[in-house]
Short mmCIF file of C-alpha atoms in Angstrom, two decimals:
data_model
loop_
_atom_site.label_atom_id
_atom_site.label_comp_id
_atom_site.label_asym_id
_atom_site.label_seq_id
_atom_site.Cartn_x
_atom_site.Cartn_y
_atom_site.Cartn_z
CA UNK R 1 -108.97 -76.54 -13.08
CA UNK R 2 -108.24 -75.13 -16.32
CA UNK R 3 -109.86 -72.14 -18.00
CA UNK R 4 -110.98 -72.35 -21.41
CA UNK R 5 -109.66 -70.11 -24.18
CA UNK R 6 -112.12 -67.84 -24.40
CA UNK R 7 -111.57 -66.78 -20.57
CA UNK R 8 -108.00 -67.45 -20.77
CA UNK R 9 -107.93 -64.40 -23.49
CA UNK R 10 -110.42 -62.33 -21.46
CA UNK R 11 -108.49 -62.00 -18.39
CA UNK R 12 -105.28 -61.79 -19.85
CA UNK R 13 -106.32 -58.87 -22.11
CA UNK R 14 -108.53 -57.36 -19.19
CA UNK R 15 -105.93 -57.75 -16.84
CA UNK R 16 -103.44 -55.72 -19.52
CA UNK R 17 -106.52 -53.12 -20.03
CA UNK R 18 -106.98 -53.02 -16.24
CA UNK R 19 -103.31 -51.81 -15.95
CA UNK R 20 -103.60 -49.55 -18.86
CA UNK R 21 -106.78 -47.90 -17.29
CA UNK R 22 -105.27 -47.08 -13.24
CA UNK R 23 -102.19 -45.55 -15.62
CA UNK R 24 -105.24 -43.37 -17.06
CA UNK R 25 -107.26 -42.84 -14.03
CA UNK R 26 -104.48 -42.25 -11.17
CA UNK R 27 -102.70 -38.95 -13.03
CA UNK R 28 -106.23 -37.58 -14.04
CA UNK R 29 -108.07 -37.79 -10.59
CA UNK R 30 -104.76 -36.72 -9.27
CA UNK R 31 -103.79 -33.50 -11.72
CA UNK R 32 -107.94 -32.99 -11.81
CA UNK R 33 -108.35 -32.18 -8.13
CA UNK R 34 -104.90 -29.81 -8.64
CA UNK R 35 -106.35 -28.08 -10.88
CA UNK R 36 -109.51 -27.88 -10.02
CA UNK R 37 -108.38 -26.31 -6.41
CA UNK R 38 -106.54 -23.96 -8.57
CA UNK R 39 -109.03 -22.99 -10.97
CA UNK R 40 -111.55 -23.26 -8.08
CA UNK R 41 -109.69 -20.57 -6.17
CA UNK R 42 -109.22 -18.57 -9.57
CA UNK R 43 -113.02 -18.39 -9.85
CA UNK R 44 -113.82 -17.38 -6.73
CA UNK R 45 -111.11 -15.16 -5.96
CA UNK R 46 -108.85 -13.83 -9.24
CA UNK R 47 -108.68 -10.35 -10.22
CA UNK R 48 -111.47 -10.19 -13.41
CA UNK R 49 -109.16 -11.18 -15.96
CA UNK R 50 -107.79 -14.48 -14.69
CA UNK R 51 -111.59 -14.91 -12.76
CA UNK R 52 -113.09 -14.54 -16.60
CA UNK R 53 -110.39 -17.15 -17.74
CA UNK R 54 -111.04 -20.17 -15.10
CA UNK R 55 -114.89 -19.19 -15.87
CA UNK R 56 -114.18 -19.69 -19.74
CA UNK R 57 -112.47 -22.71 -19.21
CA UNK R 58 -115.08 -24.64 -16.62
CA UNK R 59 -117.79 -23.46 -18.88
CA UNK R 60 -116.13 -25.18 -22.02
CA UNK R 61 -115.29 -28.24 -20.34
CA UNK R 62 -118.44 -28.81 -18.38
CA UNK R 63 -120.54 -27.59 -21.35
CA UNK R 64 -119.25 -29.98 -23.83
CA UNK R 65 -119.27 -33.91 -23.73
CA UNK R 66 -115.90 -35.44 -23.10
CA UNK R 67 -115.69 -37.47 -26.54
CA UNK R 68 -116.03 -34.21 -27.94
CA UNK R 69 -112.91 -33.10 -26.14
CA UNK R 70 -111.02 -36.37 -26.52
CA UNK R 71 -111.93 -36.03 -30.12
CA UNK R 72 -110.48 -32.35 -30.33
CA UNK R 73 -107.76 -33.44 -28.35
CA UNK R 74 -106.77 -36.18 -30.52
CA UNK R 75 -107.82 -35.87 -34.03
CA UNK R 76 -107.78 -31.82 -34.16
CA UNK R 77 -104.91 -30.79 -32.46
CA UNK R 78 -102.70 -32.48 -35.49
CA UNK R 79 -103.97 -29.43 -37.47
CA UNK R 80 -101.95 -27.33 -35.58
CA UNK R 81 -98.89 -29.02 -35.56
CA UNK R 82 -99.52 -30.88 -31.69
CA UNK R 83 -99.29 -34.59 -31.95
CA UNK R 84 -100.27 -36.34 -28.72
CA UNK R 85 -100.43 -40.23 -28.03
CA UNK R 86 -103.30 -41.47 -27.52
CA UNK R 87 -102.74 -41.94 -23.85
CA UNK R 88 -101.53 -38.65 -23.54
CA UNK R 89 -104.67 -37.00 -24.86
CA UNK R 90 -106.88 -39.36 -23.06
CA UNK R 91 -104.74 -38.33 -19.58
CA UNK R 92 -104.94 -34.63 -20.90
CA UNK R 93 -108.53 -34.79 -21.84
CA UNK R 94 -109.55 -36.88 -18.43
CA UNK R 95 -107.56 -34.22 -16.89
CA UNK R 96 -109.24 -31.56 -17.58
CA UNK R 97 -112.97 -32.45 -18.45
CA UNK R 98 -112.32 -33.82 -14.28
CA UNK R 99 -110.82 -30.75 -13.02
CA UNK R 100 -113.36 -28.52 -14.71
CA UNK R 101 -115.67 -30.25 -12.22
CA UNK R 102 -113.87 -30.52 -9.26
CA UNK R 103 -113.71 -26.72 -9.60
CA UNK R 104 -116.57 -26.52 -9.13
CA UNK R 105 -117.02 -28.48 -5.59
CA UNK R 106 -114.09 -26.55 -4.54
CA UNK R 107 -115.87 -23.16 -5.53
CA UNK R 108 -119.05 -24.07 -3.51
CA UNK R 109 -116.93 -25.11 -0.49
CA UNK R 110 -115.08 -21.87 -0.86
CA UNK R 111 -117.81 -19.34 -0.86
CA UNK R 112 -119.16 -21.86 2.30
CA UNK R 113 -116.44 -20.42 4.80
CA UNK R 114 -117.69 -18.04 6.75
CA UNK R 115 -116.33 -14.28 6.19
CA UNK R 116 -115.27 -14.56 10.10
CA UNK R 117 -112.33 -16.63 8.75
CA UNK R 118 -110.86 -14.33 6.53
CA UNK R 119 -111.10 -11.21 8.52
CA UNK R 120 -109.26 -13.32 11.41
CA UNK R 121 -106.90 -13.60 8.91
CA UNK R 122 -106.87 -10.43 7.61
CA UNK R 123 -106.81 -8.53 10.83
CA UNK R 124 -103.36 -10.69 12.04
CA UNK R 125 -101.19 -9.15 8.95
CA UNK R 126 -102.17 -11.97 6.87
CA UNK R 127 -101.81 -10.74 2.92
CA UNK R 128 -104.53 -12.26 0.46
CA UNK R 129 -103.01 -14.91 -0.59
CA UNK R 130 -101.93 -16.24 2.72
CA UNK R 131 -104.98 -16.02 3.69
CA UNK R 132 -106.34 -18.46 0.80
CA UNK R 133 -103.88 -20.75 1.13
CA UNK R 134 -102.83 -21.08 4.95
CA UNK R 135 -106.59 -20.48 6.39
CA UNK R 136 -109.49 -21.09 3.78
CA UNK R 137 -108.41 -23.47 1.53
CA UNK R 138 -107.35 -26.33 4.29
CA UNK R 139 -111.20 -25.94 5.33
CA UNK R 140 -112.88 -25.86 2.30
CA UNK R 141 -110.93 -28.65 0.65
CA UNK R 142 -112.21 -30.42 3.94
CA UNK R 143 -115.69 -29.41 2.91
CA UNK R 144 -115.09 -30.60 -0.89
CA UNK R 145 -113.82 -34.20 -0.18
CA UNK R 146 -117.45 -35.45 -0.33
CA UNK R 147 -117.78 -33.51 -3.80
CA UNK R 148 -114.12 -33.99 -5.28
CA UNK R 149 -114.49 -38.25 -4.33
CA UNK R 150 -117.44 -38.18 -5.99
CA UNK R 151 -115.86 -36.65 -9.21
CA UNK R 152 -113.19 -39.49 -8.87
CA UNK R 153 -115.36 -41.97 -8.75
CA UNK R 154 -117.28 -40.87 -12.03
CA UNK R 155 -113.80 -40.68 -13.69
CA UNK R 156 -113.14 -44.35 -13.06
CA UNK R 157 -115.80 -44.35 -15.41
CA UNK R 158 -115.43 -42.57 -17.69
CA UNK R 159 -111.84 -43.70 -18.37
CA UNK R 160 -113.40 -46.38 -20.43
CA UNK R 161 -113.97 -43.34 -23.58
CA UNK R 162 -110.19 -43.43 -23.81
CA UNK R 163 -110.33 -46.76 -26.42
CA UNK R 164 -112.20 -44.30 -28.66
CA UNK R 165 -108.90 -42.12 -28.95
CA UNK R 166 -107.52 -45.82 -29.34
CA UNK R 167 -105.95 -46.08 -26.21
CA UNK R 168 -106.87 -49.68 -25.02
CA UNK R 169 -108.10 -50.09 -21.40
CA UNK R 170 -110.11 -51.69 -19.77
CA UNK R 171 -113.16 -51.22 -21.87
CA UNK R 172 -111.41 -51.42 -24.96
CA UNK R 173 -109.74 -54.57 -23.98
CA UNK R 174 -112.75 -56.67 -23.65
CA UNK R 175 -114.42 -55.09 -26.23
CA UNK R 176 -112.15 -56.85 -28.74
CA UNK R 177 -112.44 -59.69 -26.84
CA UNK R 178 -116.06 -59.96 -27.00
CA UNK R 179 -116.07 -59.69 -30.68
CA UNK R 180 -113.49 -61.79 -31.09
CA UNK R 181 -115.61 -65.05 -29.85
CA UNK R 182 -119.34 -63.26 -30.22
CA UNK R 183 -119.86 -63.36 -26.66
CA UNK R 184 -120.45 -59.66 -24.76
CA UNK R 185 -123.22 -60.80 -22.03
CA UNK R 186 -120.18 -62.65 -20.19
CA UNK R 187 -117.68 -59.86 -21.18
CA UNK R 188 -119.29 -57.16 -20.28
CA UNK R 189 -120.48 -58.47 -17.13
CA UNK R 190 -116.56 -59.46 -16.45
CA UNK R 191 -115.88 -55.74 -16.87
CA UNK R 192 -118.50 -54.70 -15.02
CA UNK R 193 -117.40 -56.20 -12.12
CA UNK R 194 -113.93 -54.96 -12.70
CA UNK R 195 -115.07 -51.31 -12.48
CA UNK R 196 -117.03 -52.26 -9.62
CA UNK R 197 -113.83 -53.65 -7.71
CA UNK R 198 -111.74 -50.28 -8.67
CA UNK R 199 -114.78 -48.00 -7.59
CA UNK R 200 -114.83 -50.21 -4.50
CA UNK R 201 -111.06 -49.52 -4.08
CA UNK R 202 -111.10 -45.76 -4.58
CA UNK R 203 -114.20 -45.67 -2.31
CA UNK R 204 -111.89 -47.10 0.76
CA UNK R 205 -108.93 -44.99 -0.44
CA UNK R 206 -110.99 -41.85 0.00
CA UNK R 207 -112.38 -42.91 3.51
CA UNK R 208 -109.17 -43.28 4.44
CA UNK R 209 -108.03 -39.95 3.59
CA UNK R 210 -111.48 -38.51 5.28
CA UNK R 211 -110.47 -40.26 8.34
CA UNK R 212 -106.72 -38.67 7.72
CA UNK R 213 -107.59 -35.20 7.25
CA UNK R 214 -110.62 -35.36 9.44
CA UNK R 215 -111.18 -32.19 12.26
CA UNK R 216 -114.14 -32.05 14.97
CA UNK R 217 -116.37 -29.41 13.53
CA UNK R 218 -115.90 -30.35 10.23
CA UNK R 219 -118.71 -33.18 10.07
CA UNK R 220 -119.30 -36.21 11.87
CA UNK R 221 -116.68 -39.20 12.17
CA UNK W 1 -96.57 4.80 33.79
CA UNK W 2 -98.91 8.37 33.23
CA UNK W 3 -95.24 9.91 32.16
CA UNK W 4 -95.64 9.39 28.59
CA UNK W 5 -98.15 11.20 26.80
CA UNK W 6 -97.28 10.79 23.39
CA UNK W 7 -99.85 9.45 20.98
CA UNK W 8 -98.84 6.16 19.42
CA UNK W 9 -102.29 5.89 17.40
CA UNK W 10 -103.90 9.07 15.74
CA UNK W 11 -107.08 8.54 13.84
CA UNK W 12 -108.56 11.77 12.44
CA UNK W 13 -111.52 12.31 10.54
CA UNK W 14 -112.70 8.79 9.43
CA UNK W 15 -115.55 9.07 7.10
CA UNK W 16 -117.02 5.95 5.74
CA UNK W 17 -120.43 5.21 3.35
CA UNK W 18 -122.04 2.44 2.06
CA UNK W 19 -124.15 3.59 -0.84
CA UNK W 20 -126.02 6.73 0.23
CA UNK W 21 -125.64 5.41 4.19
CA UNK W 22 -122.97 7.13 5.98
CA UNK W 23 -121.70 4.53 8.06
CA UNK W 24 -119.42 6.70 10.14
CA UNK W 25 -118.94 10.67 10.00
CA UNK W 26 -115.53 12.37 10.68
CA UNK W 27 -114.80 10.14 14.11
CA UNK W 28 -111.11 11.18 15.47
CA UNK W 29 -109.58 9.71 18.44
CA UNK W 30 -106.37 9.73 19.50
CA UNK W 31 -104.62 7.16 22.22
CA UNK W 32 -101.60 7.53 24.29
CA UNK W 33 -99.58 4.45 25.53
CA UNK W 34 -101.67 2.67 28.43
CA UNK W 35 -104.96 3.91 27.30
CA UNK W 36 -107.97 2.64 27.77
CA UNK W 37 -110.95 4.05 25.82
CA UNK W 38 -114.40 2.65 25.74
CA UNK W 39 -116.98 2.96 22.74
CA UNK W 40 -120.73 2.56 24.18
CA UNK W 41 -123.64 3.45 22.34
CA UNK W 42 -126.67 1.85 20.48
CA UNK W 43 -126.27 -0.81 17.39
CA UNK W 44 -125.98 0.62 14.30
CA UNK W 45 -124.01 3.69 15.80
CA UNK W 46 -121.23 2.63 13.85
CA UNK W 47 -118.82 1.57 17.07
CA UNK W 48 -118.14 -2.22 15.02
CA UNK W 49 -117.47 -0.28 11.72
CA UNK W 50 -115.17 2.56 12.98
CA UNK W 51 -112.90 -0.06 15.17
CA UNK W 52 -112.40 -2.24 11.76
CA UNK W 53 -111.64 0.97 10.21
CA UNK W 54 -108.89 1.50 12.69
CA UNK W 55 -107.01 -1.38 11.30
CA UNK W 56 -108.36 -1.06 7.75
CA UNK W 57 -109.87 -4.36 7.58
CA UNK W 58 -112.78 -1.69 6.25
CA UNK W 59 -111.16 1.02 4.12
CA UNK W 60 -112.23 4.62 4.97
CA UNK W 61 -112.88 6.46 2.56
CA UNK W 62 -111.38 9.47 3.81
CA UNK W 63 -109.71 10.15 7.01
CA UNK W 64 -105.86 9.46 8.15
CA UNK W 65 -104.17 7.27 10.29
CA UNK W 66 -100.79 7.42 12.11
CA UNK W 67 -99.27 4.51 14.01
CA UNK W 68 -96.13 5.83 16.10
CA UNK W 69 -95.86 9.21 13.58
CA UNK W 70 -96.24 7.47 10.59
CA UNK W 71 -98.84 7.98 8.19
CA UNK W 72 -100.73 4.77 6.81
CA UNK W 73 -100.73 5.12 3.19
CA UNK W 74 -103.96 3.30 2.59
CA UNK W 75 -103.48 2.51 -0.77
CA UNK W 76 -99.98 0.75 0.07
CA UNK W 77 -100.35 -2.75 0.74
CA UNK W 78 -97.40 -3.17 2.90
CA UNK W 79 -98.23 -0.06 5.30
CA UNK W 80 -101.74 -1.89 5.50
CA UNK W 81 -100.18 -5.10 7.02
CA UNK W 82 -98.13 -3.90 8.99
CA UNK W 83 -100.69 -1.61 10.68
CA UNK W 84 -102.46 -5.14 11.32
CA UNK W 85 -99.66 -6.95 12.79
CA UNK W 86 -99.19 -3.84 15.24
CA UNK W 87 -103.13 -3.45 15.90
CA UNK W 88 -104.43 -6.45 17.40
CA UNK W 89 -108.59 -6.97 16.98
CA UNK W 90 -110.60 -9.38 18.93
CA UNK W 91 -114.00 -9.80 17.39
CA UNK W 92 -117.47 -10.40 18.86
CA UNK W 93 -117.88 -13.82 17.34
CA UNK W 94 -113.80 -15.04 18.45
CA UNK W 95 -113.05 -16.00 14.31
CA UNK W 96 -110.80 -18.70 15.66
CA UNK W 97 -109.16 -20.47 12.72
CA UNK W 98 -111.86 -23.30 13.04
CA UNK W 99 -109.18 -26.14 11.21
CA UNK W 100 -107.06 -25.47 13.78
CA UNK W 101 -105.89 -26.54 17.13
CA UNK W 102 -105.83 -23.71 20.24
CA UNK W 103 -102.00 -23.91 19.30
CA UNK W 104 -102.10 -23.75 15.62
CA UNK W 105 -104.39 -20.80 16.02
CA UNK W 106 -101.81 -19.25 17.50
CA UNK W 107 -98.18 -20.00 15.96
CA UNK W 108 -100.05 -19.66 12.19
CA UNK W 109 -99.49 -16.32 12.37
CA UNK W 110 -96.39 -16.13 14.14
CA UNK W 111 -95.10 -18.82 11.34
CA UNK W 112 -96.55 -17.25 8.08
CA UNK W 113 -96.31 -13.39 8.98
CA UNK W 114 -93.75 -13.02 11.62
CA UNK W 115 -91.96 -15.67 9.76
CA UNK W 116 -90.79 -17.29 13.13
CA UNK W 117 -89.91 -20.76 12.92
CA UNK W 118 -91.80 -23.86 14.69
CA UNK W 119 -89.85 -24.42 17.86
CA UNK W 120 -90.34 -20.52 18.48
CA UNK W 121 -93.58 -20.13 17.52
CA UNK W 122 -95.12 -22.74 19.64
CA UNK W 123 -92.87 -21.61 22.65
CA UNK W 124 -94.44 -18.73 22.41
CA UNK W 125 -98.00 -19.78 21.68
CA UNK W 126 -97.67 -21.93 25.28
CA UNK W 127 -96.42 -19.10 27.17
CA UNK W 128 -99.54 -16.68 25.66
CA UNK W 129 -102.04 -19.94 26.27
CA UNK W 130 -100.94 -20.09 30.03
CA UNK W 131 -101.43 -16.06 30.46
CA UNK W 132 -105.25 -17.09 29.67
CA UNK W 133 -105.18 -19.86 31.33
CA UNK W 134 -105.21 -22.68 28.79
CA UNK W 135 -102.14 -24.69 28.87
CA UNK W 136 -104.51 -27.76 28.85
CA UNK W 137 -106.19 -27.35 25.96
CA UNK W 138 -103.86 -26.87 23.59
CA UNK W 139 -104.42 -29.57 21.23
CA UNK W 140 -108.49 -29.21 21.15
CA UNK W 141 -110.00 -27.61 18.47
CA UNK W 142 -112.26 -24.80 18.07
CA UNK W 143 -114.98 -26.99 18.20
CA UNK W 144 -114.55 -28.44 21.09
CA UNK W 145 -113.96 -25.35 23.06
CA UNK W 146 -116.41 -23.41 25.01
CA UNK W 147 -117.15 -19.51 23.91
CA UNK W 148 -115.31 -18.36 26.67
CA UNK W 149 -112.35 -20.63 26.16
CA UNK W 150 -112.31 -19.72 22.05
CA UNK W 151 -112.51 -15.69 23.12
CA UNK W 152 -109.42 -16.51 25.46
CA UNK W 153 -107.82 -18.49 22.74
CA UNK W 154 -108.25 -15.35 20.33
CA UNK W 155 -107.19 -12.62 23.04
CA UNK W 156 -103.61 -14.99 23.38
CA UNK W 157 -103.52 -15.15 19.37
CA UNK W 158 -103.76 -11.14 19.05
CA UNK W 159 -101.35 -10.42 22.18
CA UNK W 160 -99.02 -13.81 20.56
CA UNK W 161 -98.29 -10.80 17.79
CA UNK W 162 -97.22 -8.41 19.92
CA UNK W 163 -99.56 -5.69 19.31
CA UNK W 164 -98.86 -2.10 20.75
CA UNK W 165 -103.16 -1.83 20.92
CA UNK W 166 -105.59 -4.19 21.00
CA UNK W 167 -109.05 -3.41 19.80
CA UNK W 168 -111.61 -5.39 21.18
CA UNK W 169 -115.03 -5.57 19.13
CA UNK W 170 -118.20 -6.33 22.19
CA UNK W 171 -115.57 -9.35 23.35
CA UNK W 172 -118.06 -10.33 25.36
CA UNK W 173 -121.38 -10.15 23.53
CA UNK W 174 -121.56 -13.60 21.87
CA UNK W 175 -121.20 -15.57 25.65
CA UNK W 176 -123.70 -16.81 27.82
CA UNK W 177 -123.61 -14.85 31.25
CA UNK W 178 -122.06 -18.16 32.86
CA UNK W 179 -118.49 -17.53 30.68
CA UNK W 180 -118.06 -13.81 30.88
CA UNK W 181 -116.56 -13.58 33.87
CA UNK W 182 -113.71 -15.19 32.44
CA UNK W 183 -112.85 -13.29 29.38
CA UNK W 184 -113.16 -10.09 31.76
CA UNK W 185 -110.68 -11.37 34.22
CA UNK W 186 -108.52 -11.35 31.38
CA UNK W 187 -109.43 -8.17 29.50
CA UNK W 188 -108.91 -6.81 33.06
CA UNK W 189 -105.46 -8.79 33.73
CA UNK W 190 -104.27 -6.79 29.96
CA UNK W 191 -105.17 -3.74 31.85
CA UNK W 192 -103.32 -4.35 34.32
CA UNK W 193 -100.39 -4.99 32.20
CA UNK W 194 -100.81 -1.38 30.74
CA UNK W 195 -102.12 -2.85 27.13
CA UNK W 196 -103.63 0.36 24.96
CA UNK W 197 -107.04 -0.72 24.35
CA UNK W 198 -110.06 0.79 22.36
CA UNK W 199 -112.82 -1.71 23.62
CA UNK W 200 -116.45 -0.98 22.36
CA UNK W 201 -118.92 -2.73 25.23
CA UNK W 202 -121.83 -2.93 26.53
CA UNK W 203 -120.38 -4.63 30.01
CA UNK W 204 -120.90 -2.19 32.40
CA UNK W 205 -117.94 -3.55 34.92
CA UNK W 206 -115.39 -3.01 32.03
CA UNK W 207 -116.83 0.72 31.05
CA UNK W 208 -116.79 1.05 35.07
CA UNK W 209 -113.41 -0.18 36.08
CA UNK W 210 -111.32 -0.13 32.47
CA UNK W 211 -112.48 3.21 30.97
CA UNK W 212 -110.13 6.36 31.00
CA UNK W 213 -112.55 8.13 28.48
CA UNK W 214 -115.99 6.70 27.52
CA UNK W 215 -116.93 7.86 23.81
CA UNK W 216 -120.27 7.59 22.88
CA UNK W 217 -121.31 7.43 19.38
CA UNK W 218 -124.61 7.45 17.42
CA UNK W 219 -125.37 7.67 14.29
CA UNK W 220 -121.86 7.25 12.88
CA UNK W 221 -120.48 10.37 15.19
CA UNK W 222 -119.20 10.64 18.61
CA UNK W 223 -121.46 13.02 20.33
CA UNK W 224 -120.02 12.44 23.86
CA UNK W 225 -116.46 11.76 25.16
CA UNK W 226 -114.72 11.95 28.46
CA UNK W 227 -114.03 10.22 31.48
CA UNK W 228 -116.44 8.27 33.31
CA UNK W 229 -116.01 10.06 36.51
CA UNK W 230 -117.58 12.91 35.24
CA UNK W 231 -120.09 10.98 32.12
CA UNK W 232 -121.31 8.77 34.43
CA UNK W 233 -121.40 10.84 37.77
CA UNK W 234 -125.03 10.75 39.33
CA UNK W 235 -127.27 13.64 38.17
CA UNK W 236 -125.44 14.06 35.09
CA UNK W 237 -127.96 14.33 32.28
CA UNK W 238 -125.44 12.50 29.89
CA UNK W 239 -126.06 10.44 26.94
CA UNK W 240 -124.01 8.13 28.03
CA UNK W 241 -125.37 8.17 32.26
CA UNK W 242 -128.66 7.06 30.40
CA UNK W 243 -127.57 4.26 28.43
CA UNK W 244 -125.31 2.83 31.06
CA UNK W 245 -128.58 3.70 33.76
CA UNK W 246 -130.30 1.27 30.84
CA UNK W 247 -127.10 -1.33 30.96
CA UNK W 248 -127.38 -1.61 34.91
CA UNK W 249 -131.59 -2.17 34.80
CA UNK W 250 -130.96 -4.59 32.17
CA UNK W 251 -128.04 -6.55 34.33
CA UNK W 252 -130.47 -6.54 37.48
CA UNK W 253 -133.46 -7.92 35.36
CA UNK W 254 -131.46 -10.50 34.24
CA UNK W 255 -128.80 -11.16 37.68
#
C-alpha cells in the first residue's frame, strides 16, 4: 500500500526532525546530570564563594523560562562577539536550564545521607573530597535517579523549543509540514505519538540503569 | 608485654564548647602501648564528645595532642589525617559505608587512603573479615547484615588500617542483647592481641574483664580514674562502684 503525499512528507521530515531532536536531547540529559552532580555538590558543599556561585546560577536558570534563555543564548550573545549555531545554543541552553534542575535532586539526595556516613569516612583518614566522591555521592546519586529521570524525561520535551532558535526537530519538522497542507489535527497527533515512543524509550533506558546500579537498602527492586 | 611504658597517645587539657555549653572541661589522659582504659559515666557526660575529640573528627578548641611524640597541629590538614588513619574509631551506630559490600567497606579505605592496590586490598580485607568471623558474608551488604555482623564488619574495617589505638564509642549500645555477645568476643579477642583501646561502655563484662583504669566522667570532667580493682572493690563509696552497682541491677532486671 502506498502512502499519500501528504504522509509521505510527514514522516520523511519527522523522521529527519526525530534524528535532529535525540542529537539535541542525548548531550543535554547527558552534560545536564554532569553538571548538575557538580553544581549539586557545589551547593551543598563549596567553600561560600563557589557555594554563592552554583546558587546564582540554579537560581537564574530555574527562575527564568527556557525560551528566555534560548533567546539570550541565541539572539544576544552576537552582541558580544559569541556566535553559536543554532543547535549549539539549543544543546547549550537544554544543557543548562536541565542541569540547573538536576542540581537540585542531587542537592536534596545529598543533604539525605545520614551524617554517620561521613564521619565513617572522616574518622578512616578520608580527606573531604574523598569523602564526597568515594562515599556520599555513589549513594545519593542512587537516591536522585528517581528525581534526575524525571528531569530527562521533561527534557524530551522540551527539546521541541529548539525550532524557535531555528533548529528544526522534531516539533519544528511537522510544524512546517502541517502548514504546508493545512492539516495539524493529524500532525500533531503524529508527533505526539513520537514523543510518546522516545519518553517510552528513555523510561526503559532508565529502569535499566536502576536495575544496574541498584543496592539492597537503597529502595525496593 | 608490661615492659614498655612509653606513652604513644598524650591528650592534655581538651576543652570543648558549644555556644555557652561546655561540652568537655580540661580532660587529659594519657595511654601506653597495650592499654586498656574504660570511660563510664552518665549521657551527656561528654564520654562520645571527648573520644571524637581524640581523633579530631570534633575540633577542640583548646587542648594538645601527641601521637608517638609528635604534636598534632590541628590546624594542619595533613597531621589531622594522619592522626585518623593511626586512631581507629568504632561508633555506636557501626556507620558502615551502606553502598557497599562487607568487602568494599573494607578495601575503600585501604584503596583511596592507603593507596593500596585491589589485589592487596581485598587480601587483606579477607584476612581482617575471617579474624571476626565473616568470611561468608563478604559480598552482602550493609543491609542485609545483622547489627552484630555490621559492628564486626566495622571493628575489621578500623583494625584493616592498622591502627596503633582503637577507640570504641558504646560498641555495643545499638544491639539487641541476643548479638552482643558477639561483638564482645571480639572486642575481647583485640585484647587479647594487646590492641590500645579507649572504650567508653556501659557493658559491665568489658569494664570488668578489659579495664586497666576506669575513668569516670560527668559533666564534661573526669572526676574519678583508676583501676577497677580498687574503683570497683566492695565498700568503696566510688562514683563509679555506684553506677556500675546500677549497670549490674539493670543486667539482672533484664537477664
Amino acid at each position: 500500500m502506498e502512502l499519500s503525499p501528504f504522509y509521505q512528507d510527514l514522516f520523511t521530515s519527522l523522521n529527519r526532525g526525530l534524528l535532529m531532536s535525540i542529537a539535541l536531547i542525548v548531550p543535554s540529559a547527558v552534560g545536564g546530570v554532569l553538571i548538575g552532580i557538580t553544581a549539586g555538590a557545589v551547593r551543598t558543599y563549596g567553600n561560600r564563594f563557589f557555594r554563592t556561585m552554583a546558587n546564582c546560577y540554579a537560581a537564574i536558570f530555574r527562575g527564568t523560562p527556557l525560551v528566555i534563555q534560548l533567546f539570550v543564548l541565541y539572539f544576544g550573545l552576537p552582541n558580544l562577539g559569541i556566535y553559536l549555531t543554532p543547535y549549539l545554543a539549543a544543546v547549550l541552553g537544554f544543557t543548562l536550564c536541565s542541569a540547573a534542575y538536576q542540581s537540585e535532586y542531587v542537592r536534596g539526595a545529598l543533604l539525605s545521607i545520614k551524617s554517620g556516613q561521613y564521619l565513617g569516612a572522616q574518622a578512616l583518614g578520608f580527606t573531604t573530597f574523598q569523602t564526597i566522591v568515594w562515599i556520599i555521592l555513589p549513594q545519593a546519586f542512587r537516591r536522585a535517579i528517581h528525581g534526575c529521570g524525571n528531569e530527562i524525561i521533561y527534557l524530551i520535551k522540551y527539546s521541541s523549543l529548539a525550532f524557535i532558535v531555528t533548529c528544526i526537530e522534531l516539533t519544528g519538522a511537522g510544524k512546517t509540514v502541517a502548514t504546508e497542507y493545512f492539516r495539524f489535527t493529524e500532525v500533531f497527533s503524529i508527533i505526539g505519538l513520537y514523543y510518546l515512543a522516545l519518553v517510552s524509550l528513555a523510561i526503559i533506558i532508565l529502569k535499566k540503569i536502576e536495575h544496574r546500579l541498584f543496592i539492597p537498602g537503597f529502595g525496593h527492586h | 608485654m608490661m615492659t614498655d611504658k612509653k606513652p604513644i597517645l598524650r591528650v592534655k587539657n581538651i576543652t570543648k564548647s558549644f555556644g555557652d555549653v561546655t561540652i568537655l572541661n580540661s580532660v587529659s589522659i594519657e595511654l601506653a602501648k597495650g592499654d586498656i582504659k574504660i570511660l563510664i559515666g552518665p549521657s551527656g557526660g561528654g564520654k562520645s564528645t571527648f573520644l571524637q575529640c581524640i581523633n579530631c573528627l570534633v575540633m577542640p578548641d583548646s587542648g594538645e595532642i601527641e601521637l608517638d611524640n609528635e604534636r598534632i597541629q590541628f590546624t594542619r590538614k595533613q597531621d589531622i589525617y594522619r592522626l585518623r588513619q593511626e586512631v581507629g574509631m568504632i561508633f555506636q551506630d557501626f556507620n558502615l559505608f551502606d553502598h557497599l559490600t562487607a568487602l568494599g567497606n573494607i578495601t575503600v579505605p585501604l584503596r583511596k587512603v592507603k593507596k593500596m592496590s585491589k589485589k592487596e586490598a581485598e587480601q587483606r580485607a579477607r584476612l581482617e573479615l575471617e579474624q571476626v568471623g565473616l568470611s561468608d558474608k563478604e559480598s552482602l551488604y550493609p543491609a542485609q547484615l545483622s547489627g552484630g555482623q555490621k559492628q564486626r564488619v566495622a571493628i575489621a574495617r578500623a583494625l584493616a588500617m592498622d591502627p596503633k589505638i582503637l577507640l570504641l564509642d558504646e560498641p555495643t549500645s545499638a544491639l539487641d542483647p541476643t548479638l552482643i555477645g558477639e561483638v564482645i568476643n571480639v572486642i575481647k579477642g583485640l585484647a587479647v592481641k594487646g590492641m590500645t583501646m579507649i572504650m567508653a561502655t556501659h557493658q559491665i563484662s568489658l569494664i570488668h574483664n578489659l579495664a586497666d583504669e576506669i575513668l569516670f566522667m560527668e559533666d564534661g570532667r573526669i572526676v574519678e580514674q583508676g583501676p577497677p580493682d580498687a574503683l570497683l572493690a566492695a565498700g568503696n563509696k566510688s562514683k563509679s562502684q555506684g553506677f556500675c552497682d546500677l549497670l549490674n541491677e539493670l543486667s539482672e532486671v533484664e537477664g
